[in-house]
């Protein structure tokens, strides 16, 4: 006959429940004082923020949205969710020492499709001065939704793409890469400062990539290599705004917001309405490109968010009566 353990377990549970397991009402009574305290703190913080905005005249999010609707421009940046790159932060840090050299290798090149093998292109690099710099091994065939735009062929390094672009990780085909030539290569000039003999050549795979906007793609490519918040913000707006890049990687505090507002007032004074609207659209188009490739870099998104806020605040400042 099997032992009647169930009855014993039931008796044990009945004995333990009142003293060891708090009921729902008991848990509520324990948590209620902390919830009240948290709500009180949130209320105080909200009031402080409201007063700071009022005293410094810093526009609130609601005012920025109202201004954007009035001007018929994007209200905010939109970041699509994507799976984070495994070990992405470490991979990007490991690539940083060679990032400038790698980016230089794709600054001067010829790229022509070949008949065989299909979906490949012949790449010739010039001014490849550093033998330690990594060479590109793939070509992106970049196009956008505008049917009238021409496709652009750009050589790239897969290790940089896979460390930043979540949608590119594990999806690039195998490649033999480029072959480096002798030290005398590229020494002859064609009169335009470009060597007639390439430093490195090879036939590599072509990867099609349809993005949202061609004009802003070079900004996202530059950040993928250089990882420079200051350079990205300057390219999206002006050099005046680039100084805010020193706050990259930090939580947004009031010191940063006050500095942003000062920069916004300078922009409002020196830039025309059309120039500011163009900046907003430039940031918007870049963000849409980033969503296409799955940009997985918090500094990139910080730059886009801050740049958009500064420009939108400048538009708000332009619309206010001047003293």
Short mmCIF file of C-alpha atoms in Angstrom, two decimals:
data_model
loop_
_atom_site.label_atom_id
_atom_site.label_comp_id
_atom_site.label_asym_id
_atom_site.label_seq_id
_atom_site.Cartn_x
_atom_site.Cartn_y
_atom_site.Cartn_z
CA UNK A 1 0.00 0.00 0.00
CA UNK A 2 1.42 3.36 -1.04
CA UNK A 3 2.21 5.88 1.71
CA UNK A 4 -0.35 8.67 2.15
CA UNK A 5 2.11 11.48 1.53
CA UNK A 6 -0.49 13.78 0.01
CA UNK A 7 -2.35 14.14 3.30
CA UNK A 8 0.87 14.91 5.17
CA UNK A 9 1.91 17.50 2.54
CA UNK A 10 -1.50 19.14 2.75
CA UNK A 11 -1.23 19.40 6.53
CA UNK A 12 2.27 20.89 6.26
CA UNK A 13 1.09 23.48 3.73
CA UNK A 14 -1.90 24.38 5.87
CA UNK A 15 0.43 24.87 8.80
CA UNK A 16 3.00 26.98 6.89
CA UNK A 17 0.77 29.19 4.78
CA UNK A 18 -0.44 31.66 7.45
CA UNK A 19 3.00 32.34 8.91
CA UNK A 20 5.38 31.98 5.93
CA UNK A 21 3.47 32.98 2.79
CA UNK A 22 2.02 36.54 2.86
CA UNK A 23 -1.47 36.93 1.46
CA UNK A 24 -2.31 39.37 -1.32
CA UNK A 25 -3.73 41.88 1.14
CA UNK A 26 -0.61 41.59 3.29
CA UNK A 27 1.63 42.25 0.28
CA UNK A 28 -0.44 45.26 -0.67
CA UNK A 29 -0.16 46.71 2.85
CA UNK A 30 3.62 46.24 2.73
CA UNK A 31 4.04 47.88 -0.68
CA UNK A 32 1.53 50.72 -0.28
CA UNK A 33 3.82 53.12 1.69
CA UNK A 34 6.57 52.75 -0.94
CA UNK A 35 4.13 53.33 -3.79
CA UNK A 36 2.89 56.50 -2.13
CA UNK A 37 6.48 57.65 -1.60
CA UNK A 38 7.37 56.89 -5.24
CA UNK A 39 4.32 58.77 -6.52
CA UNK A 40 5.22 61.70 -4.29
CA UNK A 41 8.79 61.75 -5.63
CA UNK A 42 7.55 61.53 -9.23
CA UNK A 43 5.19 64.41 -8.57
CA UNK A 44 8.00 66.52 -7.09
CA UNK A 45 10.32 65.74 -10.02
CA UNK A 46 7.55 66.63 -12.46
CA UNK A 47 6.95 69.96 -10.74
CA UNK A 48 10.70 70.74 -10.71
CA UNK A 49 11.00 69.93 -14.40
CA UNK A 50 7.96 72.06 -15.15
CA UNK A 51 9.42 75.02 -13.26
CA UNK A 52 12.83 74.60 -14.90
CA UNK A 53 11.22 74.61 -18.34
CA UNK A 54 9.25 77.70 -17.40
CA UNK A 55 12.24 79.56 -15.94
CA UNK A 56 14.64 78.72 -18.78
CA UNK A 57 11.99 78.83 -21.55
CA UNK A 58 13.12 75.39 -22.73
CA UNK A 59 10.39 73.98 -24.99
CA UNK A 60 8.53 70.92 -23.76
CA UNK A 61 7.94 67.85 -25.90
CA UNK A 62 4.32 68.90 -26.43
CA UNK A 63 5.39 72.28 -27.82
CA UNK A 64 7.87 70.60 -30.21
CA UNK A 65 5.16 68.26 -31.47
CA UNK A 66 2.75 71.16 -32.01
CA UNK A 67 5.44 73.06 -33.94
CA UNK A 68 6.18 70.03 -36.12
CA UNK A 69 2.51 69.57 -36.95
CA UNK A 70 2.20 73.23 -37.86
CA UNK A 71 5.25 73.06 -40.15
CA UNK A 72 4.28 69.60 -41.51
CA UNK A 73 7.62 67.99 -40.67
CA UNK A 74 8.51 64.81 -38.71
CA UNK A 75 7.69 65.16 -35.00
CA UNK A 76 10.30 62.78 -33.56
CA UNK A 77 12.69 60.01 -34.52
CA UNK A 78 11.30 56.49 -34.85
CA UNK A 79 13.45 53.55 -33.79
CA UNK A 80 12.25 50.12 -34.83
CA UNK A 81 12.93 47.21 -32.51
CA UNK A 82 15.48 44.64 -33.65
CA UNK A 83 17.43 41.87 -31.98
CA UNK A 84 20.66 43.25 -30.47
CA UNK A 85 23.95 42.03 -31.91
CA UNK A 86 25.54 39.44 -29.65
CA UNK A 87 28.69 40.97 -28.17
CA UNK A 88 28.15 44.08 -30.27
CA UNK A 89 29.70 46.53 -27.80
CA UNK A 90 32.91 44.52 -27.50
CA UNK A 91 33.11 43.92 -31.25
CA UNK A 92 32.79 47.63 -31.94
CA UNK A 93 35.45 48.42 -29.35
CA UNK A 94 37.81 45.87 -30.90
CA UNK A 95 37.41 47.48 -34.33
CA UNK A 96 38.07 51.03 -33.14
CA UNK A 97 41.91 50.95 -33.52
CA UNK A 98 41.61 50.17 -37.25
CA UNK A 99 38.44 52.12 -38.02
CA UNK A 100 40.11 55.20 -39.52
CA UNK A 101 42.46 53.10 -41.69
CA UNK A 102 39.59 50.92 -42.86
CA UNK A 103 37.45 53.93 -43.77
CA UNK A 104 40.34 55.47 -45.70
CA UNK A 105 40.61 52.35 -47.87
CA UNK A 106 37.14 52.95 -49.34
CA UNK A 107 37.65 56.67 -49.97
CA UNK A 108 39.19 56.22 -53.43
CA UNK A 109 38.16 53.28 -55.57
CA UNK A 110 36.81 51.99 -58.88
CA UNK A 111 33.99 49.46 -58.81
CA UNK A 112 32.56 47.76 -61.90
CA UNK A 113 30.13 44.83 -62.17
CA UNK A 114 31.42 41.72 -63.97
CA UNK A 115 29.53 39.23 -66.13
CA UNK A 116 31.03 36.19 -64.46
CA UNK A 117 30.61 35.23 -61.73
CA UNK A 118 27.16 36.81 -61.44
CA UNK A 119 26.44 39.23 -58.59
CA UNK A 120 30.12 40.13 -58.34
CA UNK A 121 32.11 43.27 -59.06
CA UNK A 122 35.75 44.11 -59.75
CA UNK A 123 37.11 46.52 -57.16
CA UNK A 124 40.32 48.56 -57.45
CA UNK A 125 41.59 50.55 -54.47
CA UNK A 126 43.98 53.51 -54.67
CA UNK A 127 46.08 55.26 -52.01
CA UNK A 128 46.10 52.22 -49.77
CA UNK A 129 49.10 53.51 -47.84
CA UNK A 130 48.93 51.41 -44.66
CA UNK A 131 49.63 47.70 -45.21
CA UNK A 132 48.10 46.91 -41.79
CA UNK A 133 44.73 48.39 -42.69
CA UNK A 134 41.99 45.83 -43.39
CA UNK A 135 40.73 45.62 -46.96
CA UNK A 136 37.07 45.55 -48.01
CA UNK A 137 35.79 42.19 -49.19
CA UNK A 138 32.23 42.97 -50.30
CA UNK A 139 30.36 45.57 -52.34
CA UNK A 140 27.01 47.08 -51.42
CA UNK A 141 24.71 47.85 -54.34
CA UNK A 142 22.73 50.66 -52.72
CA UNK A 143 19.41 51.89 -54.06
CA UNK A 144 16.38 53.61 -52.60
CA UNK A 145 12.64 53.60 -53.23
CA UNK A 146 13.01 56.41 -55.78
CA UNK A 147 13.03 54.62 -59.12
CA UNK A 148 14.86 57.51 -60.81
CA UNK A 149 17.91 57.30 -58.54
CA UNK A 150 21.04 55.50 -59.72
CA UNK A 151 22.35 52.47 -57.89
CA UNK A 152 25.63 53.08 -56.05
CA UNK A 153 28.35 50.48 -55.62
CA UNK A 154 30.36 50.90 -52.41
CA UNK A 155 33.08 48.51 -51.14
CA UNK A 156 32.71 47.66 -47.45
CA UNK A 157 34.25 45.64 -44.63
CA UNK A 158 31.85 42.95 -43.34
CA UNK A 159 33.32 43.04 -39.81
CA UNK A 160 32.22 46.67 -39.40
CA UNK A 161 28.77 46.04 -40.82
CA UNK A 162 28.12 42.96 -38.69
CA UNK A 163 29.24 44.83 -35.55
CA UNK A 164 26.75 47.68 -36.13
CA UNK A 165 23.97 46.46 -38.43
CA UNK A 166 21.80 43.79 -36.86
CA UNK A 167 20.16 42.95 -40.18
CA UNK A 168 23.53 42.29 -41.83
CA UNK A 169 24.86 39.88 -39.22
CA UNK A 170 25.40 36.44 -40.72
CA UNK A 171 23.84 37.37 -44.07
CA UNK A 172 26.91 38.32 -46.13
CA UNK A 173 28.26 35.73 -48.59
CA UNK A 174 31.78 34.30 -48.49
CA UNK A 175 34.47 36.34 -50.22
CA UNK A 176 38.13 35.91 -51.18
CA UNK A 177 38.72 39.63 -50.67
CA UNK A 178 41.25 41.82 -52.48
CA UNK A 179 44.87 41.17 -53.36
CA UNK A 180 47.46 43.80 -52.38
CA UNK A 181 49.99 44.78 -55.06
CA UNK A 182 53.61 45.93 -54.78
CA UNK A 183 54.75 49.10 -53.04
CA UNK A 184 55.16 50.84 -56.41
CA UNK A 185 51.48 50.47 -57.22
CA UNK A 186 49.45 53.66 -57.45
CA UNK A 187 52.56 55.84 -57.86
CA UNK A 188 51.63 56.95 -61.36
CA UNK A 189 49.00 59.69 -61.60
CA UNK A 190 46.28 60.31 -64.14
CA UNK A 191 46.41 64.06 -63.54
CA UNK A 192 43.56 64.10 -61.02
CA UNK A 193 45.65 62.97 -58.07
CA UNK A 194 44.45 59.38 -58.42
CA UNK A 195 46.98 56.68 -59.16
CA UNK A 196 46.54 54.84 -62.44
CA UNK A 197 47.90 51.60 -60.97
CA UNK A 198 45.72 50.29 -58.12
CA UNK A 199 47.14 49.28 -54.76
CA UNK A 200 44.71 46.39 -54.40
CA UNK A 201 42.26 44.63 -56.73
CA UNK A 202 39.86 41.73 -56.63
CA UNK A 203 36.47 40.39 -57.64
CA UNK A 204 34.11 40.34 -54.67
CA UNK A 205 30.40 39.60 -54.05
CA UNK A 206 27.79 42.31 -54.56
CA UNK A 207 25.11 42.57 -51.87
CA UNK A 208 21.94 44.49 -52.83
CA UNK A 209 20.64 46.93 -50.22
CA UNK A 210 17.51 49.03 -50.71
CA UNK A 211 17.34 51.89 -48.24
CA UNK A 212 15.01 54.78 -47.55
CA UNK A 213 17.19 57.65 -48.75
CA UNK A 214 20.43 57.65 -50.77
CA UNK A 215 21.55 61.17 -49.88
CA UNK A 216 21.99 60.43 -46.18
CA UNK A 217 23.46 56.95 -46.50
CA UNK A 218 27.07 58.16 -46.38
CA UNK A 219 26.40 59.54 -42.88
CA UNK A 220 25.42 56.13 -41.54
CA UNK A 221 28.34 54.48 -43.33
CA UNK A 222 30.80 57.00 -41.87
CA UNK A 223 29.49 56.43 -38.35
CA UNK A 224 29.66 52.67 -38.83
CA UNK A 225 33.42 53.04 -39.31
CA UNK A 226 34.42 56.11 -37.29
CA UNK A 227 31.93 55.85 -34.38
CA UNK A 228 32.23 59.60 -33.81
CA UNK A 229 29.17 61.32 -32.24
CA UNK A 230 30.70 64.77 -32.81
CA UNK A 231 31.21 64.15 -36.52
CA UNK A 232 27.73 62.70 -36.98
CA UNK A 233 25.96 65.59 -35.24
CA UNK A 234 28.01 68.13 -37.21
CA UNK A 235 27.16 66.43 -40.51
CA UNK A 236 23.45 66.38 -39.68
CA UNK A 237 23.28 69.98 -38.47
CA UNK A 238 26.20 72.44 -38.14
CA UNK A 239 29.53 72.66 -36.36
CA UNK A 240 27.86 74.77 -33.67
CA UNK A 241 25.73 71.80 -32.60
CA UNK A 242 28.65 69.35 -32.59
CA UNK A 243 29.85 70.56 -29.18
CA UNK A 244 26.94 68.71 -27.56
CA UNK A 245 28.72 65.47 -28.51
CA UNK A 246 30.73 65.66 -25.27
CA UNK A 247 27.62 64.39 -23.46
CA UNK A 248 27.39 61.23 -25.58
CA UNK A 249 26.81 58.10 -23.56
CA UNK A 250 25.39 59.99 -20.56
CA UNK A 251 21.81 60.14 -19.30
CA UNK A 252 20.13 63.35 -20.37
CA UNK A 253 20.29 65.79 -17.44
CA UNK A 254 19.39 69.44 -17.00
CA UNK A 255 22.93 70.61 -17.62
CA UNK A 256 22.77 69.00 -21.06
CA UNK A 257 19.25 70.32 -21.77
CA UNK A 258 20.29 73.87 -20.88
CA UNK A 259 23.30 73.56 -23.18
CA UNK A 260 21.05 72.19 -25.94
CA UNK A 261 18.70 75.15 -25.52
CA UNK A 262 21.57 77.62 -25.81
CA UNK A 263 22.66 75.95 -29.05
CA UNK A 264 19.06 75.96 -30.31
CA UNK A 265 18.84 79.71 -29.74
CA UNK A 266 22.03 80.23 -31.74
CA UNK A 267 20.62 78.12 -34.58
CA UNK A 268 17.35 80.01 -34.48
CA UNK A 269 19.23 83.28 -34.87
CA UNK A 270 21.66 82.26 -37.63
CA UNK A 271 19.72 79.69 -39.69
CA UNK A 272 16.69 80.25 -41.88
CA UNK A 273 13.43 78.39 -41.41
CA UNK A 274 14.06 76.37 -44.56
CA UNK A 275 17.55 75.36 -43.41
CA UNK A 276 16.19 74.10 -40.10
CA UNK A 277 13.42 72.16 -41.83
CA UNK A 278 16.02 70.58 -44.13
CA UNK A 279 17.98 69.47 -41.04
CA UNK A 280 14.86 67.83 -39.61
CA UNK A 281 14.25 65.91 -42.83
CA UNK A 282 17.93 64.93 -43.03
CA UNK A 283 17.80 63.45 -39.54
CA UNK A 284 14.51 61.73 -40.30
CA UNK A 285 15.85 60.15 -43.50
CA UNK A 286 19.01 58.97 -41.76
CA UNK A 287 16.96 57.35 -39.00
CA UNK A 288 14.83 55.52 -41.56
CA UNK A 289 18.04 54.22 -43.17
CA UNK A 290 19.22 53.09 -39.75
CA UNK A 291 15.99 51.15 -39.26
CA UNK A 292 16.52 49.39 -42.58
CA UNK A 293 19.98 48.09 -41.62
CA UNK A 294 19.11 47.57 -37.94
CA UNK A 295 21.64 50.00 -36.48
CA UNK A 296 22.60 48.63 -33.07
CA UNK A 297 24.65 51.42 -31.53
CA UNK A 298 23.27 53.48 -28.67
CA UNK A 299 25.61 56.42 -29.41
CA UNK A 300 24.17 56.65 -32.92
CA UNK A 301 20.61 56.84 -31.63
CA UNK A 302 21.65 59.30 -28.94
CA UNK A 303 23.08 61.58 -31.65
CA UNK A 304 19.92 61.42 -33.75
CA UNK A 305 17.68 62.07 -30.75
CA UNK A 306 19.74 65.04 -29.52
CA UNK A 307 20.17 66.54 -33.00
CA UNK A 308 16.42 66.34 -33.66
CA UNK A 309 15.59 67.90 -30.28
CA UNK A 310 18.03 70.79 -30.77
CA UNK A 311 16.76 71.59 -34.25
CA UNK A 312 13.11 71.33 -33.17
CA UNK A 313 13.81 73.65 -30.22
CA UNK A 314 15.40 76.10 -32.68
CA UNK A 315 12.20 76.04 -34.75
CA UNK A 316 10.19 76.71 -31.60
CA UNK A 317 12.49 79.61 -30.74
CA UNK A 318 12.05 81.10 -34.21
CA UNK A 319 8.29 81.03 -33.79
CA UNK A 320 8.34 82.86 -30.48
CA UNK A 321 8.09 86.66 -30.28
CA UNK A 322 11.54 88.23 -30.04
CA UNK A 323 12.40 90.74 -27.29
#
